Amino acid sequence: HVNEDMHDEL
Amino acid sequence: MNVFRLVGDLSHLLAIIMLLKKIWSSRSCAGISGKSQLLFALVFTTRYLDLFTSFISVYNTSMKVIYILCAYATVYLIYVKFKATYDHNHDTFRAEFLVVPVGGLAFLVNHDFTPLEILWTFSIYLESVAIMPQLFMISKTGEAESITSHYLFCLGGYRALYIINWLYRFYSEGFFDLIAIVAGCVQTILYCDFFYLYITKVIYGQKLSLPA
């Protein structure tokens, strides 16, 4: 899955 | 969080601190591209707008704050405090040739057509080319101070480590973000020429000189 809703990376 | 991303973030932080300290202690920004630093400040500003709306972790929030503060402090030192040492004649890369296409692309290719997501996408695309004015300036001056080379090595290394992080996350948790991955690869490829020179020259204590 592409997790674009919450960007958890800097 | 995994070791590749953590070392990548620390390498990024080291690069930012190293540059700030170099400009501050030498009281000069000679050889530093103010345009690249302006672009990095824009990258952090547009990427971390969710600083107040979404909380991931103390680490995430504190790193975002540090990045933004250091970016603006560096821009302030270059354009205000040590303006007299800023090398206008060699920092001539047309940054608008980067910002405009990247801005257009962010509208066309993104995950979600919302203001915050488009700005995040703009920030990802911009970061991949933000170092070009600096690399261009070094190719014009024909050389770089060793501290500037170390700065570029850490800065280039951080996104290379992120690529390994993305591979790790893909195989361990099925996570992938194609926009970040493609931009990260472009960004890292831009450093390849510099990495080669850095490894073959700077490590042996020679000055780094890009082919002009």
GROMACS .gro file of C-alpha atoms in nm:
model
  222
    1HIS     CA    1   0.000   0.000   0.000
    2VAL     CA    2   0.116   0.354  -0.057
    3ASN     CA    3   0.105   0.545   0.267
    4GLU     CA    4   0.071   0.896   0.134
    5ASP     CA    5  -0.193   1.026   0.371
    6MET     CA    6   0.047   1.063   0.661
    7HIS     CA    7   0.406   1.137   0.562
    8ASP     CA    8   0.600   0.988   0.848
    9GLU     CA    9   0.943   1.057   0.698
   10LEU     CA   10   1.140   1.379   0.723
   11MET     CA   11   1.210   0.387   1.191
   12ASN     CA   12   1.509   0.185   1.071
   13VAL     CA   13   1.883   0.229   1.097
   14PHE     CA   14   1.916   0.347   0.735
   15ARG     CA   15   1.668   0.629   0.783
   16LEU     CA   16   1.812   0.721   1.124
   17VAL     CA   17   2.170   0.739   0.993
   18GLY     CA   18   2.036   0.927   0.690
   19ASP     CA   19   1.863   1.186   0.909
   20LEU     CA   20   2.173   1.223   1.128
   21SER     CA   21   2.388   1.266   0.816
   22HIS     CA   22   2.147   1.533   0.696
   23LEU     CA   23   2.153   1.705   1.034
   24LEU     CA   24   2.536   1.686   1.041
   25ALA     CA   25   2.556   1.847   0.698
   26ILE     CA   26   2.325   2.131   0.798
   27ILE     CA   27   2.507   2.196   1.128
   28MET     CA   28   2.850   2.166   0.961
   29LEU     CA   29   2.763   2.432   0.703
   30LEU     CA   30   2.611   2.666   0.960
   31LYS     CA   31   2.918   2.631   1.184
   32LYS     CA   32   3.156   2.683   0.894
   33ILE     CA   33   2.987   3.005   0.789
   34TRP     CA   34   2.957   3.126   1.149
   35SER     CA   35   3.314   3.045   1.261
   36SER     CA   36   3.481   3.167   0.940
   37ARG     CA   37   3.236   3.463   0.927
   38SER     CA   38   3.223   3.409   0.554
   39CYS     CA   39   3.000   3.235   0.301
   40ALA     CA   40   3.255   3.233   0.019
   41GLY     CA   41   3.207   2.930  -0.204
   42ILE     CA   42   2.856   2.869  -0.070
   43SER     CA   43   2.558   2.902  -0.303
   44GLY     CA   44   2.300   3.123  -0.132
   45LYS     CA   45   2.047   3.011  -0.393
   46SER     CA   46   2.073   2.647  -0.289
   47GLN     CA   47   2.030   2.746   0.074
   48LEU     CA   48   1.723   2.953  -0.016
   49LEU     CA   49   1.583   2.653  -0.203
   50PHE     CA   50   1.646   2.427   0.098
   51ALA     CA   51   1.466   2.676   0.325
   52LEU     CA   52   1.174   2.664   0.078
   53VAL     CA   53   1.190   2.282   0.076
   54PHE     CA   54   1.160   2.261   0.453
   55THR     CA   55   0.893   2.531   0.473
   56THR     CA   56   0.666   2.362   0.218
   57ARG     CA   57   0.731   2.012   0.350
   58TYR     CA   58   0.680   2.074   0.721
   59LEU     CA   59   0.362   2.278   0.712
   60ASP     CA   60   0.203   1.979   0.889
   61LEU     CA   61   0.432   2.055   1.183
   62PHE     CA   62   0.137   2.178   1.387
   63THR     CA   63  -0.139   1.963   1.242
   64SER     CA   64   0.005   1.611   1.254
   65PHE     CA   65   0.223   1.467   1.529
   66ILE     CA   66   0.428   1.159   1.438
   67SER     CA   67   0.683   1.148   1.721
   68VAL     CA   68   0.897   1.377   1.934
   69TYR     CA   69   1.191   1.286   1.711
   70ASN     CA   70   0.999   1.378   1.394
   71THR     CA   71   0.873   1.710   1.527
   72SER     CA   72   1.202   1.816   1.685
   73MET     CA   73   1.402   1.733   1.370
   74LYS     CA   74   1.158   1.936   1.158
   75VAL     CA   75   1.197   2.235   1.389
   76ILE     CA   76   1.577   2.204   1.387
   77TYR     CA   77   1.591   2.176   1.007
   78ILE     CA   78   1.370   2.482   0.959
   79LEU     CA   79   1.558   2.693   1.215
   80CYS     CA   80   1.900   2.599   1.074
   81ALA     CA   81   1.789   2.657   0.716
   82TYR     CA   82   1.667   3.009   0.791
   83ALA     CA   83   1.969   3.082   1.010
   84THR     CA   84   2.198   2.982   0.720
   85VAL     CA   85   2.006   3.199   0.474
   86TYR     CA   86   2.021   3.488   0.723
   87LEU     CA   87   2.399   3.452   0.762
   88ILE     CA   88   2.451   3.442   0.385
   89TYR     CA   89   2.217   3.722   0.277
   90VAL     CA   90   2.226   3.949   0.579
   91LYS     CA   91   2.505   3.905   0.831
   92PHE     CA   92   2.790   3.805   0.601
   93LYS     CA   93   2.639   3.951   0.286
   94ALA     CA   94   2.970   4.118   0.201
   95THR     CA   95   3.134   3.776   0.157
   96TYR     CA   96   2.858   3.636  -0.062
   97ASP     CA   97   2.998   3.543  -0.404
   98HIS     CA   98   2.736   3.694  -0.640
   99ASN     CA   99   2.951   3.643  -0.947
  100HIS     CA  100   2.969   3.266  -0.916
  101ASP     CA  101   2.625   3.196  -0.769
  102THR     CA  102   2.449   3.259  -1.099
  103PHE     CA  103   2.237   2.946  -1.154
  104ARG     CA  104   1.884   3.053  -1.259
  105ALA     CA  105   1.690   2.904  -0.965
  106GLU     CA  106   1.361   3.000  -1.131
  107PHE     CA  107   1.441   2.737  -1.395
  108LEU     CA  108   1.409   2.486  -1.111
  109VAL     CA  109   1.120   2.628  -0.910
  110VAL     CA  110   0.877   2.686  -1.198
  111PRO     CA  111   0.896   2.340  -1.363
  112VAL     CA  112   0.897   2.170  -1.023
  113GLY     CA  113   0.592   2.374  -0.922
  114GLY     CA  114   0.412   2.271  -1.241
  115LEU     CA  115   0.505   1.905  -1.199
  116ALA     CA  116   0.377   1.909  -0.839
  117PHE     CA  117   0.035   2.008  -0.972
  118LEU     CA  118   0.038   1.737  -1.236
  119VAL     CA  119   0.191   1.441  -1.052
  120ASN     CA  120   0.094   1.402  -0.688
  121HIS     CA  121  -0.082   1.158  -0.455
  122ASP     CA  122  -0.370   1.387  -0.366
  123PHE     CA  123  -0.485   1.717  -0.513
  124THR     CA  124  -0.499   1.903  -0.181
  125PRO     CA  125  -0.292   2.212  -0.088
  126LEU     CA  126  -0.086   2.035   0.180
  127GLU     CA  127  -0.015   1.734  -0.045
  128ILE     CA  128   0.075   1.948  -0.347
  129LEU     CA  129   0.313   2.154  -0.132
  130TRP     CA  130   0.465   1.834   0.007
  131THR     CA  131   0.510   1.703  -0.349
  132PHE     CA  132   0.659   2.038  -0.457
  133SER     CA  133   0.902   2.011  -0.166
  134ILE     CA  134   1.005   1.657  -0.262
  135TYR     CA  135   1.065   1.750  -0.626
  136LEU     CA  136   1.244   2.073  -0.533
  137GLU     CA  137   1.476   1.902  -0.288
  138SER     CA  138   1.593   1.666  -0.562
  139VAL     CA  139   1.734   1.958  -0.765
  140ALA     CA  140   1.801   2.217  -0.490
  141ILE     CA  141   2.174   2.137  -0.480
  142MET     CA  142   2.225   2.224  -0.848
  143PRO     CA  143   2.315   2.592  -0.788
  144GLN     CA  144   2.581   2.479  -0.541
  145LEU     CA  145   2.726   2.217  -0.775
  146PHE     CA  146   2.711   2.470  -1.060
  147MET     CA  147   2.896   2.726  -0.845
  148ILE     CA  148   3.171   2.476  -0.765
  149SER     CA  149   3.208   2.391  -1.134
  150LYS     CA  150   3.238   2.764  -1.208
  151THR     CA  151   3.491   2.839  -0.935
  152GLY     CA  152   3.663   2.511  -1.026
  153GLU     CA  153   3.716   2.408  -0.664
  154ALA     CA  154   3.557   2.370  -0.321
  155GLU     CA  155   3.694   2.402   0.030
  156SER     CA  156   3.726   2.067   0.201
  157ILE     CA  157   3.457   2.152   0.458
  158THR     CA  158   3.217   2.232   0.172
  159SER     CA  159   3.302   1.893   0.021
  160HIS     CA  160   3.228   1.718   0.352
  161TYR     CA  161   2.900   1.910   0.367
  162LEU     CA  162   2.804   1.789   0.018
  163PHE     CA  163   2.911   1.432   0.097
  164CYS     CA  164   2.684   1.419   0.404
  165LEU     CA  165   2.401   1.591   0.219
  166GLY     CA  166   2.424   1.355  -0.078
  167GLY     CA  167   2.470   1.056   0.149
  168TYR     CA  168   2.152   1.125   0.344
  169ARG     CA  169   1.920   1.071   0.045
  170ALA     CA  170   2.125   0.770  -0.070
  171LEU     CA  171   2.061   0.618   0.274
  172TYR     CA  172   1.694   0.704   0.235
  173ILE     CA  173   1.685   0.493  -0.084
  174ILE     CA  174   1.812   0.196   0.119
  175ASN     CA  175   1.547   0.284   0.381
  176TRP     CA  176   1.275   0.272   0.112
  177LEU     CA  177   1.400  -0.066  -0.010
  178TYR     CA  178   1.399  -0.193   0.348
  179ARG     CA  179   1.048  -0.059   0.414
  180PHE     CA  180   0.918  -0.205   0.088
  181TYR     CA  181   1.037  -0.554   0.179
  182SER     CA  182   0.962  -0.535   0.549
  183GLU     CA  183   0.628  -0.353   0.558
  184GLY     CA  184   0.519  -0.319   0.195
  185PHE     CA  185   0.547   0.060   0.223
  186PHE     CA  186   0.655   0.260  -0.078
  187ASP     CA  187   0.604   0.616  -0.196
  188LEU     CA  188   0.693   0.634  -0.564
  189ILE     CA  189   0.714   1.015  -0.573
  190ALA     CA  190   0.969   1.022  -0.291
  191ILE     CA  191   1.160   0.727  -0.438
  192VAL     CA  192   1.190   0.869  -0.791
  193ALA     CA  193   1.285   1.216  -0.665
  194GLY     CA  194   1.530   1.060  -0.418
  195CYS     CA  195   1.699   0.866  -0.699
  196VAL     CA  196   1.727   1.180  -0.916
  197GLN     CA  197   1.871   1.369  -0.618
  198THR     CA  198   2.129   1.099  -0.544
  199ILE     CA  199   2.226   1.064  -0.910
  200LEU     CA  200   2.306   1.438  -0.922
  201TYR     CA  201   2.572   1.375  -0.656
  202CYS     CA  202   2.737   1.080  -0.831
  203ASP     CA  203   2.995   1.292  -1.011
  204PHE     CA  204   3.074   1.469  -0.686
  205PHE     CA  205   3.088   1.141  -0.489
  206TYR     CA  206   3.345   1.005  -0.733
  207LEU     CA  207   3.564   1.313  -0.697
  208TYR     CA  208   3.516   1.319  -0.321
  209ILE     CA  209   3.620   0.956  -0.279
  210THR     CA  210   3.914   0.977  -0.517
  211LYS     CA  211   4.042   1.320  -0.410
  212VAL     CA  212   3.922   1.467  -0.086
  213ILE     CA  213   3.981   1.149   0.113
  214TYR     CA  214   4.349   1.175   0.019
  215GLY     CA  215   4.361   1.531   0.141
  216GLN     CA  216   4.357   1.692  -0.200
  217LYS     CA  217   4.135   1.988  -0.281
  218LEU     CA  218   3.819   1.898  -0.468
  219SER     CA  219   3.812   2.050  -0.816
  220LEU     CA  220   3.521   1.978  -1.046
  221PRO     CA  221   3.590   1.996  -1.418
  222ALA     CA  222   3.500   2.359  -1.495
   0.00000   0.00000   0.00000
